[in-house]
PDB file of C-alpha atoms in Angstrom:
ATOM      1  CA  MET A   1      74.402 -13.934  54.893  1.00  0.00           C
ATOM      2  CA  LYS A   2      71.525 -12.771  57.029  1.00  0.00           C
ATOM      3  CA  ASP A   3      71.220  -9.624  54.961  1.00  0.00           C
ATOM      4  CA  LYS A   4      71.041 -11.637  51.719  1.00  0.00           C
ATOM      5  CA  ASN A   5      68.230 -13.812  53.090  1.00  0.00           C
ATOM      6  CA  MET A   6      66.308 -10.738  54.155  1.00  0.00           C
ATOM      7  CA  VAL A   7      66.619  -9.237  50.674  1.00  0.00           C
ATOM      8  CA  ARG A   8      65.455 -12.507  49.092  1.00  0.00           C
ATOM      9  CA  ASP A   9      62.417 -12.711  51.377  1.00  0.00           C
ATOM     10  CA  HIS A  10      61.492  -9.121  50.651  1.00  0.00           C
ATOM     11  CA  ALA A  11      61.683  -9.777  46.844  1.00  0.00           C
ATOM     12  CA  GLY A  12      59.422 -12.841  47.231  1.00  0.00           C
ATOM     13  CA  VAL A  13      56.832 -10.795  49.120  1.00  0.00           C
ATOM     14  CA  ARG A  14      56.850  -8.150  46.415  1.00  0.00           C
ATOM     15  CA  ALA A  15      56.426 -10.814  43.654  1.00  0.00           C
ATOM     16  CA  LYS A  16      53.472 -12.294  45.563  1.00  0.00           C
ATOM     17  CA  GLU A  17      51.942  -8.844  45.855  1.00  0.00           C
ATOM     18  CA  ARG A  18      52.327  -8.280  42.105  1.00  0.00           C
ATOM     19  CA  MET A  19      50.754 -11.665  41.316  1.00  0.00           C
ATOM     20  CA  SER A  20      47.829 -11.055  43.630  1.00  0.00           C
ATOM     21  CA  LYS A  21      47.393  -7.583  42.100  1.00  0.00           C
ATOM     22  CA  GLY A  22      47.451  -9.052  38.576  1.00  0.00           C
ATOM     23  CA  GLY A  23      44.963 -11.730  39.648  1.00  0.00           C
ATOM     24  CA  ARG A  24      42.593  -9.089  41.016  1.00  0.00           C
ATOM     25  CA  GLU A  25      42.903  -7.108  37.802  1.00  0.00           C
ATOM     26  CA  ARG A  26      42.131 -10.200  35.700  1.00  0.00           C
ATOM     27  CA  GLU A  27      39.127 -10.962  37.916  1.00  0.00           C
ATOM     28  CA  ARG A  28      37.861  -7.414  37.424  1.00  0.00           C
ATOM     29  CA  GLU A  29      38.360  -7.790  33.665  1.00  0.00           C
ATOM     30  CA  ARG A  30      36.419 -11.064  33.661  1.00  0.00           C
ATOM     31  CA  GLU A  31      33.614  -9.354  35.605  1.00  0.00           C
ATOM     32  CA  ARG A  32      33.537  -6.546  33.022  1.00  0.00           C
ATOM     33  CA  GLU A  33      33.396  -9.153  30.259  1.00  0.00           C
ATOM     34  CA  ARG A  34      30.472 -10.894  31.970  1.00  0.00           C
ATOM     35  CA  GLU A  35      28.685  -7.526  32.290  1.00  0.00           C
ATOM     36  CA  ARG A  36      29.239  -6.865  28.569  1.00  0.00           C
ATOM     37  CA  GLU A  37      27.853 -10.307  27.775  1.00  0.00           C
ATOM     38  CA  ARG A  38      24.769  -9.600  29.889  1.00  0.00           C
ATOM     39  CA  GLU A  39      24.317  -6.274  28.069  1.00  0.00           C
ATOM     40  CA  ARG A  40      24.564  -8.038  24.700  1.00  0.00           C
ATOM     41  CA  GLU A  41      21.963 -10.566  25.871  1.00  0.00           C
ATOM     42  CA  ARG A  42      19.626  -7.728  26.896  1.00  0.00           C
ATOM     43  CA  GLU A  43      20.152  -6.113  23.499  1.00  0.00           C
ATOM     44  CA  ARG A  44      19.316  -9.397  21.754  1.00  0.00           C
ATOM     45  CA  GLU A  45      16.138  -9.652  23.868  1.00  0.00           C
ATOM     46  CA  ARG A  46      15.159  -6.102  22.871  1.00  0.00           C
ATOM     47  CA  GLU A  47      15.783  -7.021  19.247  1.00  0.00           C
ATOM     48  CA  ARG A  48      13.538 -10.093  19.557  1.00  0.00           C
ATOM     49  CA  GLU A  49      10.835  -7.883  21.088  1.00  0.00           C
ATOM     50  CA  ARG A  50      11.140  -5.434  18.174  1.00  0.00           C
ATOM     51  CA  GLU A  51      10.834  -8.339  15.741  1.00  0.00           C
ATOM     52  CA  ARG A  52       7.682  -9.566  17.503  1.00  0.00           C
ATOM     53  CA  GLU A  53       6.262  -6.035  17.323  1.00  0.00           C
ATOM     54  CA  ARG A  54       6.982  -5.879  13.577  1.00  0.00           C
ATOM     55  CA  GLU A  55       5.292  -9.267  13.127  1.00  0.00           C
ATOM     56  CA  ARG A  56       2.197  -8.023  14.970  1.00  0.00           C
ATOM     57  CA  GLU A  57       2.155  -4.931  12.753  1.00  0.00           C
ATOM     58  CA  ARG A  58       2.391  -7.077   9.611  1.00  0.00           C
ATOM     59  CA  GLU A  59      -0.463  -9.272  10.862  1.00  0.00           C
ATOM     60  CA  SER A  60      -2.689  -6.257  11.537  1.00  0.00           C
ATOM     61  CA  LYS A  61      -1.864  -4.972   8.022  1.00  0.00           C
ATOM     62  CA  ARG A  62      -2.883  -8.311   6.518  1.00  0.00           C
ATOM     63  CA  GLU A  63      -6.127  -8.199   8.533  1.00  0.00           C
ATOM     64  CA  ARG A  64      -6.880  -4.685   7.222  1.00  0.00           C
ATOM     65  CA  GLU A  65      -6.263  -5.922   3.675  1.00  0.00           C
ATOM     66  CA  ARG A  66      -8.649  -8.851   4.191  1.00  0.00           C
ATOM     67  CA  GLU A  67     -11.289  -6.444   5.560  1.00  0.00           C
ATOM     68  CA  ARG A  68     -10.900  -4.205   2.484  1.00  0.00           C
ATOM     69  CA  GLU A  69     -11.289  -7.247   0.239  1.00  0.00           C
ATOM     70  CA  ARG A  70     -14.484  -8.228   2.054  1.00  0.00           C
ATOM     71  CA  GLU A  71     -15.782  -4.653   1.655  1.00  0.00           C
ATOM     72  CA  ARG A  72     -15.022  -4.731  -2.080  1.00  0.00           C
ATOM     73  CA  GLU A  73     -16.847  -8.066  -2.359  1.00  0.00           C
ATOM     74  CA  ARG A  74     -19.877  -6.576  -0.600  1.00  0.00           C
ATOM     75  CA  GLY A  75     -19.742  -3.626  -3.039  1.00  0.00           C
ATOM     76  CA  ARG A  76     -19.689  -6.024  -6.006  1.00  0.00           C
ATOM     77  CA  GLU A  77     -22.616  -7.965  -4.511  1.00  0.00           C
ATOM     78  CA  ARG A  78     -24.622  -4.729  -4.137  1.00  0.00           C
ATOM     79  CA  GLU A  79     -23.832  -3.870  -7.761  1.00  0.00           C
ATOM     80  CA  ARG A  80     -25.028  -7.304  -8.915  1.00  0.00           C
ATOM     81  CA  GLU A  81     -28.231  -6.855  -6.879  1.00  0.00           C
ATOM     82  CA  ARG A  82     -28.841  -3.441  -8.493  1.00  0.00           C
ATOM     83  CA  GLU A  83     -28.267  -4.966 -11.919  1.00  0.00           C
ATOM     84  CA  ARG A  84     -30.790  -7.729 -11.171  1.00  0.00           C
ATOM     85  CA  GLU A  85     -33.281  -5.094  -9.971  1.00  0.00           C
ATOM     86  CA  ARG A  86     -32.803  -3.093 -13.184  1.00  0.00           C
ATOM     87  CA  GLU A  87     -33.295  -6.264 -15.223  1.00  0.00           C
ATOM     88  CA  ARG A  88     -36.524  -7.001 -13.350  1.00  0.00           C
ATOM     89  CA  GLU A  89     -37.671  -3.415 -13.960  1.00  0.00           C
ATOM     90  CA  ARG A  90     -36.922  -3.739 -17.688  1.00  0.00           C
ATOM     91  CA  GLU A  91     -38.866  -7.033 -17.738  1.00  0.00           C
ATOM     92  CA  ARG A  92     -41.856  -5.371 -16.069  1.00  0.00           C
ATOM     93  CA  GLU A  93     -41.628  -2.502 -18.576  1.00  0.00           C
ATOM     94  CA  ARG A  94     -41.633  -4.967 -21.491  1.00  0.00           C
ATOM     95  CA  GLU A  95     -44.692  -6.677 -20.017  1.00  0.00           C
ATOM     96  CA  ARG A  96     -46.478  -3.317 -19.668  1.00  0.00           C
ATOM     97  CA  GLU A  97     -45.557  -2.448 -23.265  1.00  0.00           C
ATOM     98  CA  SER A  98     -46.924  -5.754 -24.562  1.00  0.00           C
ATOM     99  CA  THR A  99     -50.211  -5.360 -22.623  1.00  0.00           C
ATOM    100  CA  ARG A 100     -50.514  -1.754 -23.843  1.00  0.00           C
ATOM    101  CA  GLY A 101     -49.946  -2.898 -27.446  1.00  0.00           C
ATOM    102  CA  ASN A 102     -52.715  -5.473 -27.138  1.00  0.00           C
ATOM    103  CA  MET A 103     -55.094  -2.853 -25.784  1.00  0.00           C
ATOM    104  CA  ASP A 104     -54.341  -0.304 -28.540  1.00  0.00           C
ATOM    105  CA  GLY A 105     -54.606  -2.782 -31.421  1.00  0.00           C
ATOM    106  CA  PRO A 106     -52.047  -3.595 -34.153  1.00  0.00           C
ATOM    107  CA  SER A 107     -48.964  -1.410 -34.194  1.00  0.00           C
ATOM    108  CA  SER A 108     -48.614  -1.454 -38.003  1.00  0.00           C
ATOM    109  CA  ARG A 109     -51.464   0.998 -38.514  1.00  0.00           C
ATOM    110  CA  LYS A 110     -50.772   4.327 -40.283  1.00  0.00           C
ATOM    111  CA  LEU A 111     -52.360   7.594 -39.194  1.00  0.00           C
ATOM    112  CA  THR A 112     -53.895   9.357 -42.221  1.00  0.00           C
ATOM    113  CA  ASN A 113     -55.900  12.287 -40.871  1.00  0.00           C
ATOM    114  CA  ASN A 114     -56.561  14.525 -43.900  1.00  0.00           C
ATOM    115  CA  ASP A 115     -54.099  12.341 -45.860  1.00  0.00           C
ATOM    116  CA  SER A 116     -51.188  13.563 -43.665  1.00  0.00           C
ATOM    117  CA  THR A 117     -48.230  11.402 -42.525  1.00  0.00           C
ATOM    118  CA  ALA A 118     -46.551  14.216 -40.523  1.00  0.00           C
ATOM    119  CA  PRO A 119     -45.575  13.319 -36.917  1.00  0.00           C
ATOM    120  CA  THR A 120     -47.763  14.566 -34.092  1.00  0.00           C
ATOM    121  CA  TYR A 121     -46.613  17.055 -31.437  1.00  0.00           C
ATOM    122  CA  PHE A 122     -45.929  14.294 -28.908  1.00  0.00           C
ATOM    123  CA  GLU A 123     -43.956  12.178 -31.411  1.00  0.00           C
ATOM    124  CA  ALA A 124     -41.799  15.182 -32.278  1.00  0.00           C
ATOM    125  CA  LEU A 125     -41.282  15.887 -28.582  1.00  0.00           C
ATOM    126  CA  ALA A 126     -40.290  12.266 -27.924  1.00  0.00           C
ATOM    127  CA  PHE A 127     -37.855  12.338 -30.853  1.00  0.00           C
ATOM    128  CA  LYS A 128     -36.305  15.543 -29.532  1.00  0.00           C
ATOM    129  CA  LYS A 129     -35.933  14.054 -26.066  1.00  0.00           C
ATOM    130  CA  GLU A 130     -34.389  10.864 -27.444  1.00  0.00           C
ATOM    131  CA  LYS A 131     -31.881  12.934 -29.408  1.00  0.00           C
ATOM    132  CA  LYS A 132     -31.015  14.945 -26.302  1.00  0.00           C
ATOM    133  CA  LYS A 133     -30.580  11.752 -24.300  1.00  0.00           C
ATOM    134  CA  LYS A 134     -28.250  10.222 -26.920  1.00  0.00           C
ATOM    135  CA  LYS A 135     -26.176  13.402 -26.932  1.00  0.00           C
ATOM    136  CA  LYS A 136     -25.936  13.316 -23.133  1.00  0.00           C
ATOM    137  CA  LYS A 137     -24.906   9.655 -23.178  1.00  0.00           C
ATOM    138  CA  LYS A 138     -22.223  10.346 -25.788  1.00  0.00           C
ATOM    139  CA  LYS A 139     -20.882  13.244 -23.731  1.00  0.00           C
ATOM    140  CA  LYS A 140     -20.803  11.078 -20.618  1.00  0.00           C
ATOM    141  CA  LYS A 141     -18.944   8.301 -22.446  1.00  0.00           C
ATOM    142  CA  LYS A 142     -16.391  10.809 -23.723  1.00  0.00           C
ATOM    143  CA  LYS A 143     -15.913  12.211 -20.219  1.00  0.00           C
ATOM    144  CA  LYS A 144     -15.436   8.719 -18.784  1.00  0.00           C
ATOM    145  CA  LYS A 145     -12.857   7.873 -21.454  1.00  0.00           C
ATOM    146  CA  LYS A 146     -10.962  11.088 -20.726  1.00  0.00           C
ATOM    147  CA  LYS A 147     -11.008  10.354 -17.008  1.00  0.00           C
ATOM    148  CA  LYS A 148      -9.719   6.815 -17.576  1.00  0.00           C
ATOM    149  CA  LYS A 149      -6.897   8.131 -19.761  1.00  0.00           C
ATOM    150  CA  LYS A 150      -5.940  10.695 -17.130  1.00  0.00           C
ATOM    151  CA  LYS A 151      -5.942   8.049 -14.424  1.00  0.00           C
ATOM    152  CA  LYS A 152      -3.752   5.738 -16.514  1.00  0.00           C
ATOM    153  CA  LYS A 153      -1.293   8.578 -17.095  1.00  0.00           C
ATOM    154  CA  LYS A 154      -1.199   9.350 -13.372  1.00  0.00           C
ATOM    155  CA  LYS A 155      -0.567   5.695 -12.529  1.00  0.00           C
ATOM    156  CA  LYS A 156       2.263   5.493 -15.059  1.00  0.00           C
ATOM    157  CA  LYS A 157       3.853   8.635 -13.642  1.00  0.00           C
ATOM    158  CA  LYS A 158       3.602   7.262 -10.118  1.00  0.00           C
ATOM    159  CA  LYS A 159       5.192   3.956 -11.163  1.00  0.00           C
ATOM    160  CA  LYS A 160       8.059   5.816 -12.835  1.00  0.00           C
ATOM    161  CA  LYS A 161       8.615   7.941  -9.737  1.00  0.00           C
ATOM    162  CA  LYS A 162       8.638   4.873  -7.510  1.00  0.00           C
ATOM    163  CA  LYS A 163      11.182   3.124  -9.750  1.00  0.00           C
ATOM    164  CA  LYS A 164      13.425   6.193  -9.710  1.00  0.00           C
ATOM    165  CA  LYS A 165      13.220   6.431  -5.930  1.00  0.00           C
ATOM    166  CA  LYS A 166      14.090   2.745  -5.533  1.00  0.00           C
ATOM    167  CA  LYS A 167      17.085   3.100  -7.848  1.00  0.00           C
ATOM    168  CA  LYS A 168      18.334   6.125  -5.937  1.00  0.00           C
ATOM    169  CA  LYS A 169      17.978   4.322  -2.630  1.00  0.00           C
ATOM    170  CA  LYS A 170      19.860   1.277  -3.935  1.00  0.00           C
ATOM    171  CA  LYS A 171      22.693   3.507  -5.178  1.00  0.00           C
ATOM    172  CA  LYS A 172      22.895   5.280  -1.832  1.00  0.00           C
ATOM    173  CA  LYS A 173      22.989   1.984   0.036  1.00  0.00           C
ATOM    174  CA  LYS A 174      25.771   0.665  -2.202  1.00  0.00           C
ATOM    175  CA  LYS A 175      27.810   3.831  -1.683  1.00  0.00           C
ATOM    176  CA  LYS A 176      27.357   3.630   2.071  1.00  0.00           C
ATOM    177  CA  LYS A 177      28.431  -0.018   2.136  1.00  0.00           C
ATOM    178  CA  LYS A 178      31.530   0.762   0.061  1.00  0.00           C
ATOM    179  CA  LYS A 179      32.475   3.607   2.364  1.00  0.00           C
ATOM    180  CA  LYS A 180      32.027   1.414   5.405  1.00  0.00           C
ATOM    181  CA  LYS A 181      34.168  -1.345   3.905  1.00  0.00           C
ATOM    182  CA  LYS A 182      36.934   1.151   3.145  1.00  0.00           C
ATOM    183  CA  LYS A 183      36.789   2.509   6.667  1.00  0.00           C
ATOM    184  CA  LYS A 184      36.936  -0.981   8.130  1.00  0.00           C
ATOM    185  CA  LYS A 185      39.937  -1.880   5.966  1.00  0.00           C
ATOM    186  CA  LYS A 186      41.745   1.265   7.050  1.00  0.00           C
ATOM    187  CA  LYS A 187      41.017   0.535  10.677  1.00  0.00           C
ATOM    188  CA  LYS A 188      42.250  -3.026  10.344  1.00  0.00           C
ATOM    189  CA  LYS A 189      45.474  -1.811   8.723  1.00  0.00           C
ATOM    190  CA  LYS A 190      45.997   0.656  11.530  1.00  0.00           C
ATOM    191  CA  LYS A 191      45.411  -2.032  14.118  1.00  0.00           C
ATOM    192  CA  LYS A 192      47.874  -4.348  12.399  1.00  0.00           C
ATOM    193  CA  LYS A 193      50.495  -1.619  12.473  1.00  0.00           C
ATOM    194  CA  LYS A 194      49.818  -0.986  16.120  1.00  0.00           C
ATOM    195  CA  LYS A 195      50.013  -4.683  16.845  1.00  0.00           C
ATOM    196  CA  LYS A 196      53.424  -4.935  15.174  1.00  0.00           C
ATOM    197  CA  LYS A 197      54.685  -2.000  17.192  1.00  0.00           C
ATOM    198  CA  LYS A 198      53.552  -3.521  20.453  1.00  0.00           C
ATOM    199  CA  LYS A 199      54.912  -6.997  19.720  1.00  0.00           C
ATOM    200  CA  LYS A 200      57.902  -6.381  21.964  1.00  0.00           C
ATOM    201  CA  GLU A 201      55.633  -5.815  24.979  1.00  0.00           C
ATOM    202  CA  GLU A 202      54.383  -8.481  27.353  1.00  0.00           C
ATOM    203  CA  GLU A 203      52.054 -11.302  26.263  1.00  0.00           C
ATOM    204  CA  GLU A 204      49.322 -10.357  28.693  1.00  0.00           C
ATOM    205  CA  GLU A 205      49.009  -6.909  27.188  1.00  0.00           C
ATOM    206  CA  GLU A 206      48.788  -8.400  23.692  1.00  0.00           C
ATOM    207  CA  GLU A 207      45.976 -10.713  24.755  1.00  0.00           C
ATOM    208  CA  GLU A 208      44.069  -7.801  26.248  1.00  0.00           C
ATOM    209  CA  GLU A 209      44.449  -5.840  23.029  1.00  0.00           C
ATOM    210  CA  GLU A 210      43.154  -8.757  20.995  1.00  0.00           C
ATOM    211  CA  GLU A 211      40.143  -9.017  23.254  1.00  0.00           C
ATOM    212  CA  GLU A 212      39.481  -5.311  22.868  1.00  0.00           C
ATOM    213  CA  GLU A 213      39.743  -5.627  19.101  1.00  0.00           C
ATOM    214  CA  GLU A 214      37.271  -8.488  19.084  1.00  0.00           C
ATOM    215  CA  GLU A 215      34.881  -6.428  21.186  1.00  0.00           C
ATOM    216  CA  GLU A 216      35.221  -3.501  18.815  1.00  0.00           C
ATOM    217  CA  GLU A 217      34.497  -5.753  15.849  1.00  0.00           C
ATOM    218  CA  GLU A 218      31.441  -7.141  17.604  1.00  0.00           C
ATOM    219  CA  GLU A 219      30.222  -3.624  18.334  1.00  0.00           C
ATOM    220  CA  GLU A 220      30.726  -2.670  14.690  1.00  0.00           C
ATOM    221  CA  GLU A 221      28.748  -5.715  13.580  1.00  0.00           C
ATOM    222  CA  GLU A 222      25.957  -4.779  15.970  1.00  0.00           C
ATOM    223  CA  GLU A 223      25.948  -1.232  14.574  1.00  0.00           C
ATOM    224  CA  GLU A 224      25.704  -2.619  11.041  1.00  0.00           C
ATOM    225  CA  GLU A 225      22.787  -4.833  12.050  1.00  0.00           C
ATOM    226  CA  GLU A 226      21.004  -1.850  13.611  1.00  0.00           C
ATOM    227  CA  GLU A 227      21.503   0.208  10.451  1.00  0.00           C
ATOM    228  CA  GLU A 228      20.091  -2.603   8.312  1.00  0.00           C
ATOM    229  CA  GLU A 229      17.079  -2.843  10.609  1.00  0.00           C
ATOM    230  CA  GLU A 230      16.480   0.894  10.345  1.00  0.00           C
ATOM    231  CA  GLU A 231      16.592   0.656   6.554  1.00  0.00           C
ATOM    232  CA  GLU A 232      14.080  -2.210   6.619  1.00  0.00           C
ATOM    233  CA  GLU A 233      11.761  -0.176   8.835  1.00  0.00           C
ATOM    234  CA  GLU A 234      11.984   2.782   6.434  1.00  0.00           C
ATOM    235  CA  GLU A 235      11.100   0.514   3.510  1.00  0.00           C
ATOM    236  CA  GLU A 236       8.119  -0.869   5.411  1.00  0.00           C
ATOM    237  CA  GLU A 237       6.908   2.677   6.159  1.00  0.00           C
ATOM    238  CA  GLU A 238       7.172   3.597   2.479  1.00  0.00           C
ATOM    239  CA  GLU A 239       5.180   0.502   1.516  1.00  0.00           C
ATOM    240  CA  GLU A 240       2.489   1.436   4.035  1.00  0.00           C
ATOM    241  CA  GLU A 241       2.252   4.955   2.587  1.00  0.00           C
ATOM    242  CA  GLU A 242       1.888   3.544  -0.926  1.00  0.00           C
ATOM    243  CA  GLU A 243      -0.832   1.159   0.244  1.00  0.00           C
ATOM    244  CA  GLU A 244      -2.711   4.040   1.855  1.00  0.00           C
ATOM    245  CA  GLU A 245      -2.526   6.013  -1.410  1.00  0.00           C
ATOM    246  CA  GLU A 246      -3.882   3.015  -3.320  1.00  0.00           C
ATOM    247  CA  GLU A 247      -6.716   2.700  -0.809  1.00  0.00           C
ATOM    248  CA  GLU A 248      -7.631   6.353  -1.322  1.00  0.00           C
ATOM    249  CA  GLU A 249      -7.652   5.859  -5.092  1.00  0.00           C
ATOM    250  CA  GLU A 250      -9.897   2.801  -4.737  1.00  0.00           C
ATOM    251  CA  GLU A 251     -12.293   4.764  -2.533  1.00  0.00           C
ATOM    252  CA  GLU A 252     -12.421   7.559  -5.128  1.00  0.00           C
ATOM    253  CA  GLU A 253     -13.175   4.993  -7.836  1.00  0.00           C
ATOM    254  CA  GLU A 254     -15.976   3.501  -5.756  1.00  0.00           C
ATOM    255  CA  GLU A 255     -17.457   6.976  -5.178  1.00  0.00           C
ATOM    256  CA  GLU A 256     -17.309   7.693  -8.914  1.00  0.00           C
ATOM    257  CA  GLU A 257     -19.022   4.378  -9.658  1.00  0.00           C
ATOM    258  CA  GLU A 258     -21.757   5.170  -7.153  1.00  0.00           C
ATOM    259  CA  GLU A 259     -22.288   8.607  -8.745  1.00  0.00           C
ATOM    260  CA  GLU A 260     -22.543   6.999 -12.178  1.00  0.00           C
ATOM    261  CA  GLU A 261     -25.060   4.478 -10.843  1.00  0.00           C
ATOM    262  CA  GLU A 262     -27.149   7.297  -9.369  1.00  0.00           C
ATOM    263  CA  GLU A 263     -27.080   9.125 -12.715  1.00  0.00           C
ATOM    264  CA  GLU A 264     -28.175   5.945 -14.507  1.00  0.00           C
ATOM    265  CA  GLU A 265     -31.009   5.446 -12.029  1.00  0.00           C
ATOM    266  CA  GLU A 266     -32.129   9.062 -12.549  1.00  0.00           C
ATOM    267  CA  GLU A 267     -32.084   8.536 -16.313  1.00  0.00           C
ATOM    268  CA  GLU A 268     -34.140   5.360 -15.937  1.00  0.00           C
ATOM    269  CA  GLU A 269     -36.651   7.237 -13.778  1.00  0.00           C
ATOM    270  CA  GLU A 270     -36.867   9.967 -16.442  1.00  0.00           C
ATOM    271  CA  GLU A 271     -37.471   7.300 -19.086  1.00  0.00           C
ATOM    272  CA  GLU A 272     -40.256   5.758 -17.017  1.00  0.00           C
ATOM    273  CA  GLU A 273     -41.903   9.148 -16.480  1.00  0.00           C
ATOM    274  CA  GLU A 274     -41.612   9.851 -20.201  1.00  0.00           C
ATOM    275  CA  LYS A 275     -43.224   6.501 -21.030  1.00  0.00           C
ATOM    276  CA  LYS A 276     -46.025   7.183 -18.542  1.00  0.00           C
ATOM    277  CA  ARG A 277     -46.614  10.596 -20.156  1.00  0.00           C
ATOM    278  CA  LYS A 278     -46.687   8.967 -23.585  1.00  0.00           C
ATOM    279  CA  THR A 279     -49.310   6.418 -22.511  1.00  0.00           C
ATOM    280  CA  HIS A 280     -51.355   9.212 -20.914  1.00  0.00           C
ATOM    281  CA  THR A 281     -51.315  11.332 -24.095  1.00  0.00           C
ATOM    282  CA  HIS A 282     -51.995   8.246 -26.220  1.00  0.00           C
ATOM    283  CA  THR A 283     -55.317   7.631 -24.509  1.00  0.00           C
ATOM    284  CA  HIS A 284     -56.271  11.282 -25.014  1.00  0.00           C
ATOM    285  CA  THR A 285     -55.521  11.307 -28.738  1.00  0.00           C
ATOM    286  CA  HIS A 286     -57.740   8.292 -29.295  1.00  0.00           C
ATOM    287  CA  THR A 287     -60.811  10.379 -28.457  1.00  0.00           C
ATOM    288  CA  GLN A 288     -60.137  12.461 -31.616  1.00  0.00           C
ATOM    289  CA  THR A 289     -61.722  11.401 -34.924  1.00  0.00           C
ATOM    290  CA  HIS A 290     -59.027   9.820 -37.162  1.00  0.00           C
ATOM    291  CA  THR A 291     -59.293   7.580 -40.144  1.00  0.00           C
ATOM    292  CA  TYR A 292     -57.089   4.422 -39.847  1.00  0.00           C
ATOM    293  CA  ILE A 293     -56.062   2.093 -42.655  1.00  0.00           C
ATOM    294  CA  GLU A 294     -55.934  -1.454 -41.335  1.00  0.00           C
TER     295      GLU A 294
END
């Protein structure tokens, strides 16, 4: 009887030991779970920080765009000012012409020196210069048209390329998603099989497995989120590159416009010099003896 009691006591001690051991193990598991939760929280905080950084980047981009718009507006204002200045210059020229006409007398007079209506040397020279100028203008217009056409073609090509790239990217993304889904399905099937196999085992072990599965699923979801974020970042980078290219094109256009304006100003200066020369020669020719029919 004494021996039986001793055996019973010994079995009770061993059961207590097992329970305390299991309790310690569960406590350790809970601690690990808490650590994982803290890690997930840190990851979420990092993600929020990344999002804030992206927002700051977008804001700076918008600010750059606003600055470019202001610069374009200033350019347009300068152009309007130049146009007003040219208009004033033309007005002054018209006034000079009208005063010159009044000084020289009526413009409907005909020169009949020795009954000749042939143009003078200076008139012929002016005609030649006018012809040359018209030819130059025509050539310039043609060049401009050609340039515009080329630019349009380039733009169209670029648009086509962009569309193609987008389509390719979409296709790739779809394929990737499909593959992932398939993989996930396979994994789930495998897990189900495993679960069935281990159904005969203890309930505690099953619970642990379920927890592990949930953790794995969470990790997979986090991985998916990270991949999506990376894709978004890539898209944003591509958009930035395209914007930079557009900026360069706009700058080139502005430079071309400035060159054209300079050429126009040079032509106007040449015209003024030519007019001054004409008035100078006109005063000289009046000293010659000519017969005029009023």
